Amino acid sequence: MKIDKTNIILNTDGSIYHLGLFPNEINEIILTVGDPDRVKFISRHFDSINLKKQKREFLIHNGVYKRIPISVISTGIGTGNIDIVINELDILSNINLKTGKRNNEEKKLNIIRLGTSASIHSEIELETILLSELAIGFDNLLNFYSYQNEYKNSLILKLKKHLNFRDNIINPYAFHCNISLFNTFSKTFKNSGITLTNPGFYGPQSRSVRIPLKFEKLNSKLNSFNYSEKKITNLDMETSGIYGLCKLLNHKSLSINAILANRITGAFVENPDKTIDDMIEQTLNLVESI
């Protein structure tokens, strides 16, 4: 089936619209970061770099690490940008840009987010590297797609009741990480939990500066929630979108989080770059096991 070209927009040079990339310019293992400056923080570990390309906030470095081709790309902040990045990576992998038709053979990507995050539990120490086993989205992105929400009648209902959400202003969704990637990385990273993805950094994460909050003490209520003996461990702004889109597009995904802050104790890590670099080095050493 040919896909409407108004859904797949190309630049004048034939590259995909936002990322500015061609199909041969991405690898099957892709590390995503929010900050464009963090791309070079990762690629400096590569044995060689064969591509550097940027359009808007989307910077990509392709290289080789221990003979393994890897792409690292910045997404910017929020699931709105994730919607662009994951969809365009899938288009580059599975759609013929010239004809707009699906390729005969489906390509599955391994998309691993390396992010920073804040914990909402005092016992989760700063500098912890934490895997997102499950992601809950407060951001609403996946509610624009048609799919069967397997957690709607269990996790979501329980969470809405726990938080006393009586309206549909927030309509959460949830997706699991890829089990194979989780099993591989959990051998090294022992901490895991449920990540809550928010649509913003201030009000949605209970930061009040000059505007009163609608949901008071939200983080405290999230702190006391559990599902299948798993707690909501940390807050971010991307993971739920990555998990949801990758699941629906049949790609593998995992979010790895460096815990730099604790919202309960108010503590912040003294040397964030060291924590982030430790996460990067350990992740790169595990890539060959994928």
PDB file of C-alpha atoms in Angstrom:
ATOM      1  CA  MET A   1       0.000   0.000   0.000  1.00  0.00           C
ATOM      2  CA  LYS A   2       1.306   3.390  -1.006  1.00  0.00           C
ATOM      3  CA  ILE A   3       1.376   5.956   1.795  1.00  0.00           C
ATOM      4  CA  ASP A   4       0.103   9.499   1.167  1.00  0.00           C
ATOM      5  CA  LYS A   5       3.110  11.757   0.537  1.00  0.00           C
ATOM      6  CA  THR A   6       1.564  14.455   2.707  1.00  0.00           C
ATOM      7  CA  ASN A   7       2.240  12.090   5.623  1.00  0.00           C
ATOM      8  CA  ILE A   8       5.880  11.613   4.666  1.00  0.00           C
ATOM      9  CA  ILE A   9       7.430  15.007   4.012  1.00  0.00           C
ATOM     10  CA  LEU A  10      10.878  15.212   2.439  1.00  0.00           C
ATOM     11  CA  ASN A  11      13.380  18.020   2.090  1.00  0.00           C
ATOM     12  CA  THR A  12      14.404  19.231  -1.356  1.00  0.00           C
ATOM     13  CA  ASP A  13      17.449  16.947  -1.266  1.00  0.00           C
ATOM     14  CA  GLY A  14      15.225  13.913  -0.625  1.00  0.00           C
ATOM     15  CA  SER A  15      16.044  13.485   3.083  1.00  0.00           C
ATOM     16  CA  ILE A  16      13.357  13.010   5.736  1.00  0.00           C
ATOM     17  CA  TYR A  17      11.922  16.360   6.791  1.00  0.00           C
ATOM     18  CA  HIS A  18      12.888  16.975  10.445  1.00  0.00           C
ATOM     19  CA  LEU A  19      15.935  14.759  10.921  1.00  0.00           C
ATOM     20  CA  GLY A  20      17.453  15.566   7.515  1.00  0.00           C
ATOM     21  CA  LEU A  21      18.659  11.978   7.151  1.00  0.00           C
ATOM     22  CA  PHE A  22      18.677   9.320   4.433  1.00  0.00           C
ATOM     23  CA  PRO A  23      17.975   5.607   5.043  1.00  0.00           C
ATOM     24  CA  ASN A  24      21.659   4.674   4.853  1.00  0.00           C
ATOM     25  CA  GLU A  25      22.505   7.202   7.569  1.00  0.00           C
ATOM     26  CA  ILE A  26      21.123   5.319  10.588  1.00  0.00           C
ATOM     27  CA  ASN A  27      22.311   2.117  12.243  1.00  0.00           C
ATOM     28  CA  GLU A  28      20.179  -0.597  13.814  1.00  0.00           C
ATOM     29  CA  ILE A  29      21.488   0.302  17.285  1.00  0.00           C
ATOM     30  CA  ILE A  30      20.485   3.856  18.160  1.00  0.00           C
ATOM     31  CA  LEU A  31      21.245   5.663  21.412  1.00  0.00           C
ATOM     32  CA  THR A  32      19.015   8.680  22.078  1.00  0.00           C
ATOM     33  CA  VAL A  33      19.732  11.639  24.337  1.00  0.00           C
ATOM     34  CA  GLY A  34      17.778  14.812  24.929  1.00  0.00           C
ATOM     35  CA  ASP A  35      20.602  17.348  24.778  1.00  0.00           C
ATOM     36  CA  PRO A  36      22.490  17.776  21.465  1.00  0.00           C
ATOM     37  CA  ASP A  37      25.671  18.515  23.463  1.00  0.00           C
ATOM     38  CA  ARG A  38      25.456  15.042  24.986  1.00  0.00           C
ATOM     39  CA  VAL A  39      25.820  13.384  21.570  1.00  0.00           C
ATOM     40  CA  LYS A  40      29.543  14.140  21.445  1.00  0.00           C
ATOM     41  CA  PHE A  41      29.768  13.086  25.101  1.00  0.00           C
ATOM     42  CA  ILE A  42      28.919   9.599  23.822  1.00  0.00           C
ATOM     43  CA  SER A  43      30.614   9.586  20.416  1.00  0.00           C
ATOM     44  CA  ARG A  44      33.973  10.536  21.943  1.00  0.00           C
ATOM     45  CA  HIS A  45      34.090   6.921  23.139  1.00  0.00           C
ATOM     46  CA  PHE A  46      33.700   5.567  19.584  1.00  0.00           C
ATOM     47  CA  ASP A  47      36.681   4.004  17.851  1.00  0.00           C
ATOM     48  CA  SER A  48      35.757   6.018  14.763  1.00  0.00           C
ATOM     49  CA  ILE A  49      33.064   8.482  13.652  1.00  0.00           C
ATOM     50  CA  ASN A  50      31.884   8.371  10.040  1.00  0.00           C
ATOM     51  CA  LEU A  51      28.954  10.818  10.056  1.00  0.00           C
ATOM     52  CA  LYS A  52      28.073  14.058  11.818  1.00  0.00           C
ATOM     53  CA  LYS A  53      24.848  15.738  10.787  1.00  0.00           C
ATOM     54  CA  GLN A  54      22.468  18.229  12.393  1.00  0.00           C
ATOM     55  CA  LYS A  55      19.098  19.786  11.591  1.00  0.00           C
ATOM     56  CA  ARG A  56      17.392  21.871  14.260  1.00  0.00           C
ATOM     57  CA  GLU A  57      17.862  20.174  17.659  1.00  0.00           C
ATOM     58  CA  PHE A  58      18.414  16.793  16.015  1.00  0.00           C
ATOM     59  CA  LEU A  59      22.143  15.995  15.956  1.00  0.00           C
ATOM     60  CA  ILE A  60      23.362  12.569  14.868  1.00  0.00           C
ATOM     61  CA  HIS A  61      26.812  10.992  15.097  1.00  0.00           C
ATOM     62  CA  ASN A  62      27.390   7.594  13.504  1.00  0.00           C
ATOM     63  CA  GLY A  63      30.398   5.599  14.507  1.00  0.00           C
ATOM     64  CA  VAL A  64      31.905   2.266  15.433  1.00  0.00           C
ATOM     65  CA  TYR A  65      32.502   0.960  18.939  1.00  0.00           C
ATOM     66  CA  LYS A  66      34.310  -2.376  19.222  1.00  0.00           C
ATOM     67  CA  ARG A  67      33.343  -3.121  15.589  1.00  0.00           C
ATOM     68  CA  ILE A  68      29.664  -2.410  16.275  1.00  0.00           C
ATOM     69  CA  PRO A  69      27.994   0.340  14.195  1.00  0.00           C
ATOM     70  CA  ILE A  70      26.090   2.722  16.483  1.00  0.00           C
ATOM     71  CA  SER A  71      24.076   5.877  15.912  1.00  0.00           C
ATOM     72  CA  VAL A  72      23.596   8.440  18.665  1.00  0.00           C
ATOM     73  CA  ILE A  73      20.929  11.100  18.121  1.00  0.00           C
ATOM     74  CA  SER A  74      19.540  13.971  20.167  1.00  0.00           C
ATOM     75  CA  THR A  75      15.775  14.192  20.432  1.00  0.00           C
ATOM     76  CA  GLY A  76      15.318  17.455  22.255  1.00  0.00           C
ATOM     77  CA  ILE A  77      12.934  17.566  25.208  1.00  0.00           C
ATOM     78  CA  GLY A  78       9.491  16.011  25.509  1.00  0.00           C
ATOM     79  CA  THR A  79       7.318  13.394  23.839  1.00  0.00           C
ATOM     80  CA  GLY A  80       6.312  15.851  21.107  1.00  0.00           C
ATOM     81  CA  ASN A  81       9.857  15.576  19.790  1.00  0.00           C
ATOM     82  CA  ILE A  82       9.869  11.821  20.455  1.00  0.00           C
ATOM     83  CA  ASP A  83       6.857  11.528  18.128  1.00  0.00           C
ATOM     84  CA  ILE A  84       8.970  13.076  15.353  1.00  0.00           C
ATOM     85  CA  VAL A  85      12.171  11.136  16.027  1.00  0.00           C
ATOM     86  CA  ILE A  86      10.729   7.625  16.421  1.00  0.00           C
ATOM     87  CA  ASN A  87       8.345   7.968  13.476  1.00  0.00           C
ATOM     88  CA  GLU A  88      11.034   9.359  11.176  1.00  0.00           C
ATOM     89  CA  LEU A  89      13.550   6.689  12.223  1.00  0.00           C
ATOM     90  CA  ASP A  90      10.916   4.087  11.385  1.00  0.00           C
ATOM     91  CA  ILE A  91      10.184   5.729   8.033  1.00  0.00           C
ATOM     92  CA  LEU A  92      13.904   5.686   7.195  1.00  0.00           C
ATOM     93  CA  SER A  93      14.034   1.995   8.133  1.00  0.00           C
ATOM     94  CA  ASN A  94      10.837   0.677   6.591  1.00  0.00           C
ATOM     95  CA  ILE A  95       9.529   3.037   3.894  1.00  0.00           C
ATOM     96  CA  ASN A  96      10.920   3.649   0.413  1.00  0.00           C
ATOM     97  CA  LEU A  97      11.274   7.437   0.355  1.00  0.00           C
ATOM     98  CA  LYS A  98      11.012   7.611  -3.423  1.00  0.00           C
ATOM     99  CA  THR A  99       7.814   5.576  -3.806  1.00  0.00           C
ATOM    100  CA  GLY A 100       6.230   6.029  -0.375  1.00  0.00           C
ATOM    101  CA  LYS A 101       5.668   2.271  -0.184  1.00  0.00           C
ATOM    102  CA  ARG A 102       6.641  -0.076   2.636  1.00  0.00           C
ATOM    103  CA  ASN A 103       9.795  -2.098   2.133  1.00  0.00           C
ATOM    104  CA  ASN A 104       9.344  -5.821   1.600  1.00  0.00           C
ATOM    105  CA  GLU A 105      11.459  -6.660   4.641  1.00  0.00           C
ATOM    106  CA  GLU A 106      10.708  -5.039   7.987  1.00  0.00           C
ATOM    107  CA  LYS A 107      13.700  -3.675   9.884  1.00  0.00           C
ATOM    108  CA  LYS A 108      13.649  -3.650  13.678  1.00  0.00           C
ATOM    109  CA  LEU A 109      15.699  -1.028  15.467  1.00  0.00           C
ATOM    110  CA  ASN A 110      17.207  -1.173  18.961  1.00  0.00           C
ATOM    111  CA  ILE A 111      16.494   2.240  20.490  1.00  0.00           C
ATOM    112  CA  ILE A 112      18.086   2.904  23.868  1.00  0.00           C
ATOM    113  CA  ARG A 113      17.489   6.151  25.707  1.00  0.00           C
ATOM    114  CA  LEU A 114      20.312   7.446  27.890  1.00  0.00           C
ATOM    115  CA  GLY A 115      18.698  10.083  30.051  1.00  0.00           C
ATOM    116  CA  THR A 116      18.887  11.937  33.311  1.00  0.00           C
ATOM    117  CA  SER A 117      16.089  11.794  35.825  1.00  0.00           C
ATOM    118  CA  ALA A 118      14.876  12.654  39.309  1.00  0.00           C
ATOM    119  CA  SER A 119      13.862  10.049  41.873  1.00  0.00           C
ATOM    120  CA  ILE A 120      10.737  10.372  44.024  1.00  0.00           C
ATOM    121  CA  HIS A 121      11.944   7.904  46.679  1.00  0.00           C
ATOM    122  CA  SER A 122      14.425   8.887  49.390  1.00  0.00           C
ATOM    123  CA  GLU A 123      16.017   5.423  49.373  1.00  0.00           C
ATOM    124  CA  ILE A 124      17.066   5.680  45.718  1.00  0.00           C
ATOM    125  CA  GLU A 125      20.526   7.152  46.018  1.00  0.00           C
ATOM    126  CA  LEU A 126      21.996   9.830  43.793  1.00  0.00           C
ATOM    127  CA  GLU A 127      24.199   8.439  40.978  1.00  0.00           C
ATOM    128  CA  THR A 128      22.018   5.324  40.720  1.00  0.00           C
ATOM    129  CA  ILE A 129      21.628   3.998  37.174  1.00  0.00           C
ATOM    130  CA  LEU A 130      18.028   2.891  36.858  1.00  0.00           C
ATOM    131  CA  LEU A 131      16.200   0.944  34.145  1.00  0.00           C
ATOM    132  CA  SER A 132      12.629   1.874  33.234  1.00  0.00           C
ATOM    133  CA  GLU A 133      10.870  -1.478  33.244  1.00  0.00           C
ATOM    134  CA  LEU A 134       7.507   0.165  32.669  1.00  0.00           C
ATOM    135  CA  ALA A 135       6.582   3.708  31.652  1.00  0.00           C
ATOM    136  CA  ILE A 136       3.392   5.572  32.473  1.00  0.00           C
ATOM    137  CA  GLY A 137       2.559   8.540  30.251  1.00  0.00           C
ATOM    138  CA  PHE A 138       0.845  11.645  31.596  1.00  0.00           C
ATOM    139  CA  ASP A 139       1.732  13.388  28.328  1.00  0.00           C
ATOM    140  CA  ASN A 140      -1.240  12.196  26.184  1.00  0.00           C
ATOM    141  CA  LEU A 141       0.846  11.407  23.046  1.00  0.00           C
ATOM    142  CA  LEU A 142      -0.181   7.767  22.613  1.00  0.00           C
ATOM    143  CA  ASN A 143      -3.844   8.666  23.078  1.00  0.00           C
ATOM    144  CA  PHE A 144      -3.754  10.022  19.510  1.00  0.00           C
ATOM    145  CA  TYR A 145      -2.948   6.530  18.173  1.00  0.00           C
ATOM    146  CA  SER A 146      -5.218   3.502  17.902  1.00  0.00           C
ATOM    147  CA  TYR A 147      -4.042   0.558  20.007  1.00  0.00           C
ATOM    148  CA  GLN A 148      -5.157  -1.823  22.738  1.00  0.00           C
ATOM    149  CA  ASN A 149      -4.073  -0.456  26.120  1.00  0.00           C
ATOM    150  CA  GLU A 150      -3.257  -3.648  28.000  1.00  0.00           C
ATOM    151  CA  TYR A 151      -2.894  -1.783  31.305  1.00  0.00           C
ATOM    152  CA  LYS A 152      -6.125   0.245  31.063  1.00  0.00           C
ATOM    153  CA  ASN A 153      -8.183  -2.000  33.332  1.00  0.00           C
ATOM    154  CA  SER A 154      -5.462  -2.698  35.884  1.00  0.00           C
ATOM    155  CA  LEU A 155      -2.588  -0.257  36.330  1.00  0.00           C
ATOM    156  CA  ILE A 156      -4.346   2.813  34.907  1.00  0.00           C
ATOM    157  CA  LEU A 157      -7.572   2.386  36.864  1.00  0.00           C
ATOM    158  CA  LYS A 158      -5.659   1.714  40.062  1.00  0.00           C
ATOM    159  CA  LEU A 159      -3.441   4.765  39.539  1.00  0.00           C
ATOM    160  CA  LYS A 160      -6.326   7.129  38.759  1.00  0.00           C
ATOM    161  CA  LYS A 161      -8.150   5.942  41.868  1.00  0.00           C
ATOM    162  CA  HIS A 162      -5.012   6.315  43.984  1.00  0.00           C
ATOM    163  CA  LEU A 163      -4.483   9.877  42.749  1.00  0.00           C
ATOM    164  CA  ASN A 164      -8.200  10.707  42.973  1.00  0.00           C
ATOM    165  CA  PHE A 165      -8.346  11.793  39.325  1.00  0.00           C
ATOM    166  CA  ARG A 166     -12.054  12.324  38.843  1.00  0.00           C
ATOM    167  CA  ASP A 167     -11.916  13.867  35.380  1.00  0.00           C
ATOM    168  CA  ASN A 168     -10.095  13.138  32.124  1.00  0.00           C
ATOM    169  CA  ILE A 169      -7.716  16.083  32.203  1.00  0.00           C
ATOM    170  CA  ILE A 170      -4.981  13.494  32.629  1.00  0.00           C
ATOM    171  CA  ASN A 171      -5.633  10.278  30.735  1.00  0.00           C
ATOM    172  CA  PRO A 172      -2.633   8.041  31.480  1.00  0.00           C
ATOM    173  CA  TYR A 173      -1.328   5.212  29.318  1.00  0.00           C
ATOM    174  CA  ALA A 174       1.404   2.651  29.953  1.00  0.00           C
ATOM    175  CA  PHE A 175       3.889   0.545  27.980  1.00  0.00           C
ATOM    176  CA  HIS A 176       6.552  -1.975  28.957  1.00  0.00           C
ATOM    177  CA  CYS A 177      10.147  -1.882  27.785  1.00  0.00           C
ATOM    178  CA  ASN A 178      11.495  -4.577  25.500  1.00  0.00           C
ATOM    179  CA  ILE A 179      12.039  -7.658  27.671  1.00  0.00           C
ATOM    180  CA  SER A 180      15.097  -8.869  25.761  1.00  0.00           C
ATOM    181  CA  LEU A 181      16.910  -5.545  26.170  1.00  0.00           C
ATOM    182  CA  PHE A 182      15.862  -5.347  29.820  1.00  0.00           C
ATOM    183  CA  ASN A 183      17.225  -8.833  30.558  1.00  0.00           C
ATOM    184  CA  THR A 184      20.530  -7.955  28.919  1.00  0.00           C
ATOM    185  CA  PHE A 185      21.050  -4.647  30.704  1.00  0.00           C
ATOM    186  CA  SER A 186      19.639  -5.662  34.089  1.00  0.00           C
ATOM    187  CA  LYS A 187      22.588  -8.016  34.542  1.00  0.00           C
ATOM    188  CA  THR A 188      24.702  -4.884  35.062  1.00  0.00           C
ATOM    189  CA  PHE A 189      22.144  -2.272  36.122  1.00  0.00           C
ATOM    190  CA  LYS A 190      20.386  -3.840  39.101  1.00  0.00           C
ATOM    191  CA  ASN A 191      17.914  -1.041  39.857  1.00  0.00           C
ATOM    192  CA  SER A 192      14.632  -0.763  37.964  1.00  0.00           C
ATOM    193  CA  GLY A 193      11.114   0.525  38.376  1.00  0.00           C
ATOM    194  CA  ILE A 194       8.261   2.443  36.826  1.00  0.00           C
ATOM    195  CA  THR A 195       9.062   5.753  35.146  1.00  0.00           C
ATOM    196  CA  LEU A 196       6.399   8.451  34.994  1.00  0.00           C
ATOM    197  CA  THR A 197       6.665  10.634  31.890  1.00  0.00           C
ATOM    198  CA  ASN A 198       5.330  14.163  32.238  1.00  0.00           C
ATOM    199  CA  PRO A 199       4.341  16.740  29.588  1.00  0.00           C
ATOM    200  CA  GLY A 200       6.411  19.466  31.254  1.00  0.00           C
ATOM    201  CA  PHE A 201       9.194  20.197  33.723  1.00  0.00           C
ATOM    202  CA  TYR A 202       7.571  22.655  36.119  1.00  0.00           C
ATOM    203  CA  GLY A 203       3.868  22.264  36.936  1.00  0.00           C
ATOM    204  CA  PRO A 204       3.560  18.671  35.657  1.00  0.00           C
ATOM    205  CA  GLN A 205       6.445  17.676  37.934  1.00  0.00           C
ATOM    206  CA  SER A 206       5.015  19.577  40.923  1.00  0.00           C
ATOM    207  CA  ARG A 207       7.342  22.564  40.654  1.00  0.00           C
ATOM    208  CA  SER A 208       5.482  25.690  41.702  1.00  0.00           C
ATOM    209  CA  VAL A 209       7.132  29.069  41.184  1.00  0.00           C
ATOM    210  CA  ARG A 210       4.451  31.712  40.534  1.00  0.00           C
ATOM    211  CA  ILE A 211       1.441  29.662  39.408  1.00  0.00           C
ATOM    212  CA  PRO A 212      -0.516  27.547  41.922  1.00  0.00           C
ATOM    213  CA  LEU A 213      -0.647  23.816  41.181  1.00  0.00           C
ATOM    214  CA  LYS A 214      -3.912  22.027  40.357  1.00  0.00           C
ATOM    215  CA  PHE A 215      -2.738  18.714  41.828  1.00  0.00           C
ATOM    216  CA  GLU A 216      -1.254  19.360  45.260  1.00  0.00           C
ATOM    217  CA  LYS A 217       1.261  16.932  46.753  1.00  0.00           C
ATOM    218  CA  LEU A 218       1.224  14.890  43.528  1.00  0.00           C
ATOM    219  CA  ASN A 219       4.757  13.530  43.994  1.00  0.00           C
ATOM    220  CA  SER A 220       3.934  12.344  47.517  1.00  0.00           C
ATOM    221  CA  LYS A 221       0.922  10.461  46.213  1.00  0.00           C
ATOM    222  CA  LEU A 222       2.963   8.961  43.385  1.00  0.00           C
ATOM    223  CA  ASN A 223       5.566   7.936  45.952  1.00  0.00           C
ATOM    224  CA  SER A 224       3.069   5.706  47.775  1.00  0.00           C
ATOM    225  CA  PHE A 225       1.754   3.950  44.632  1.00  0.00           C
ATOM    226  CA  ASN A 226       2.771   0.427  43.641  1.00  0.00           C
ATOM    227  CA  TYR A 227       1.760  -2.015  40.943  1.00  0.00           C
ATOM    228  CA  SER A 228       2.772  -5.696  40.934  1.00  0.00           C
ATOM    229  CA  GLU A 229       5.282  -4.860  43.684  1.00  0.00           C
ATOM    230  CA  LYS A 230       6.855  -2.165  41.494  1.00  0.00           C
ATOM    231  CA  LYS A 231       6.999   1.496  42.523  1.00  0.00           C
ATOM    232  CA  ILE A 232       7.010   4.673  40.463  1.00  0.00           C
ATOM    233  CA  THR A 233      10.681   5.397  40.935  1.00  0.00           C
ATOM    234  CA  ASN A 234      11.429   8.457  38.824  1.00  0.00           C
ATOM    235  CA  LEU A 235      10.118  11.249  36.618  1.00  0.00           C
ATOM    236  CA  ASP A 236      11.130  12.132  33.067  1.00  0.00           C
ATOM    237  CA  MET A 237       9.728  13.646  29.861  1.00  0.00           C
ATOM    238  CA  GLU A 238      10.397  11.075  27.108  1.00  0.00           C
ATOM    239  CA  THR A 239      10.259   7.392  28.076  1.00  0.00           C
ATOM    240  CA  SER A 240       6.534   6.659  27.693  1.00  0.00           C
ATOM    241  CA  GLY A 241       6.533   8.037  24.156  1.00  0.00           C
ATOM    242  CA  ILE A 242       9.553   5.943  23.182  1.00  0.00           C
ATOM    243  CA  TYR A 243       8.087   2.750  24.639  1.00  0.00           C
ATOM    244  CA  GLY A 244       4.647   3.269  23.144  1.00  0.00           C
ATOM    245  CA  LEU A 245       5.747   4.150  19.616  1.00  0.00           C
ATOM    246  CA  CYS A 246       8.431   1.461  19.511  1.00  0.00           C
ATOM    247  CA  LYS A 247       5.933  -1.155  20.660  1.00  0.00           C
ATOM    248  CA  LEU A 248       3.406  -0.159  17.988  1.00  0.00           C
ATOM    249  CA  LEU A 249       6.090   0.035  15.279  1.00  0.00           C
ATOM    250  CA  ASN A 250       7.729  -3.251  16.341  1.00  0.00           C
ATOM    251  CA  HIS A 251      11.074  -1.825  17.449  1.00  0.00           C
ATOM    252  CA  LYS A 252      12.952  -2.674  20.656  1.00  0.00           C
ATOM    253  CA  SER A 253      13.356   0.044  23.276  1.00  0.00           C
ATOM    254  CA  LEU A 254      14.835   0.584  26.715  1.00  0.00           C
ATOM    255  CA  SER A 255      15.287   3.703  28.842  1.00  0.00           C
ATOM    256  CA  ILE A 256      18.334   3.984  31.094  1.00  0.00           C
ATOM    257  CA  ASN A 257      18.317   6.785  33.649  1.00  0.00           C
ATOM    258  CA  ALA A 258      21.102   8.451  35.597  1.00  0.00           C
ATOM    259  CA  ILE A 259      19.509   9.659  38.824  1.00  0.00           C
ATOM    260  CA  LEU A 260      20.856  13.178  39.360  1.00  0.00           C
ATOM    261  CA  ALA A 261      18.272  14.507  41.813  1.00  0.00           C
ATOM    262  CA  ASN A 262      15.959  13.338  44.576  1.00  0.00           C
ATOM    263  CA  ARG A 263      12.664  15.245  44.766  1.00  0.00           C
ATOM    264  CA  ILE A 264      11.927  13.933  48.263  1.00  0.00           C
ATOM    265  CA  THR A 265      15.221  14.888  49.945  1.00  0.00           C
ATOM    266  CA  GLY A 266      15.972  17.870  47.707  1.00  0.00           C
ATOM    267  CA  ALA A 267      19.471  16.579  46.986  1.00  0.00           C
ATOM    268  CA  PHE A 268      21.314  17.013  43.666  1.00  0.00           C
ATOM    269  CA  VAL A 269      24.409  15.133  42.532  1.00  0.00           C
ATOM    270  CA  GLU A 270      27.680  17.060  42.887  1.00  0.00           C
ATOM    271  CA  ASN A 271      29.335  15.810  39.686  1.00  0.00           C
ATOM    272  CA  PRO A 272      26.605  15.014  37.120  1.00  0.00           C
ATOM    273  CA  ASP A 273      29.039  14.601  34.212  1.00  0.00           C
ATOM    274  CA  LYS A 274      30.812  11.730  35.986  1.00  0.00           C
ATOM    275  CA  THR A 275      27.507   9.940  36.665  1.00  0.00           C
ATOM    276  CA  ILE A 276      26.409  10.377  33.056  1.00  0.00           C
ATOM    277  CA  ASP A 277      29.757   9.188  31.702  1.00  0.00           C
ATOM    278  CA  ASP A 278      29.647   6.085  33.922  1.00  0.00           C
ATOM    279  CA  MET A 279      26.215   5.274  32.467  1.00  0.00           C
ATOM    280  CA  ILE A 280      27.505   5.811  28.914  1.00  0.00           C
ATOM    281  CA  GLU A 281      30.589   3.615  29.335  1.00  0.00           C
ATOM    282  CA  GLN A 282      28.651   0.766  30.932  1.00  0.00           C
ATOM    283  CA  THR A 283      25.973   0.967  28.244  1.00  0.00           C
ATOM    284  CA  LEU A 284      28.484   0.880  25.394  1.00  0.00           C
ATOM    285  CA  ASN A 285      30.156  -2.157  26.921  1.00  0.00           C
ATOM    286  CA  LEU A 286      26.793  -3.966  26.937  1.00  0.00           C
ATOM    287  CA  VAL A 287      25.830  -3.093  23.363  1.00  0.00           C
ATOM    288  CA  GLU A 288      27.711  -6.061  21.900  1.00  0.00           C
ATOM    289  CA  SER A 289      25.397  -8.351  23.905  1.00  0.00           C
ATOM    290  CA  ILE A 290      22.246  -7.124  22.156  1.00  0.00           C
TER     291      ILE A 290
END
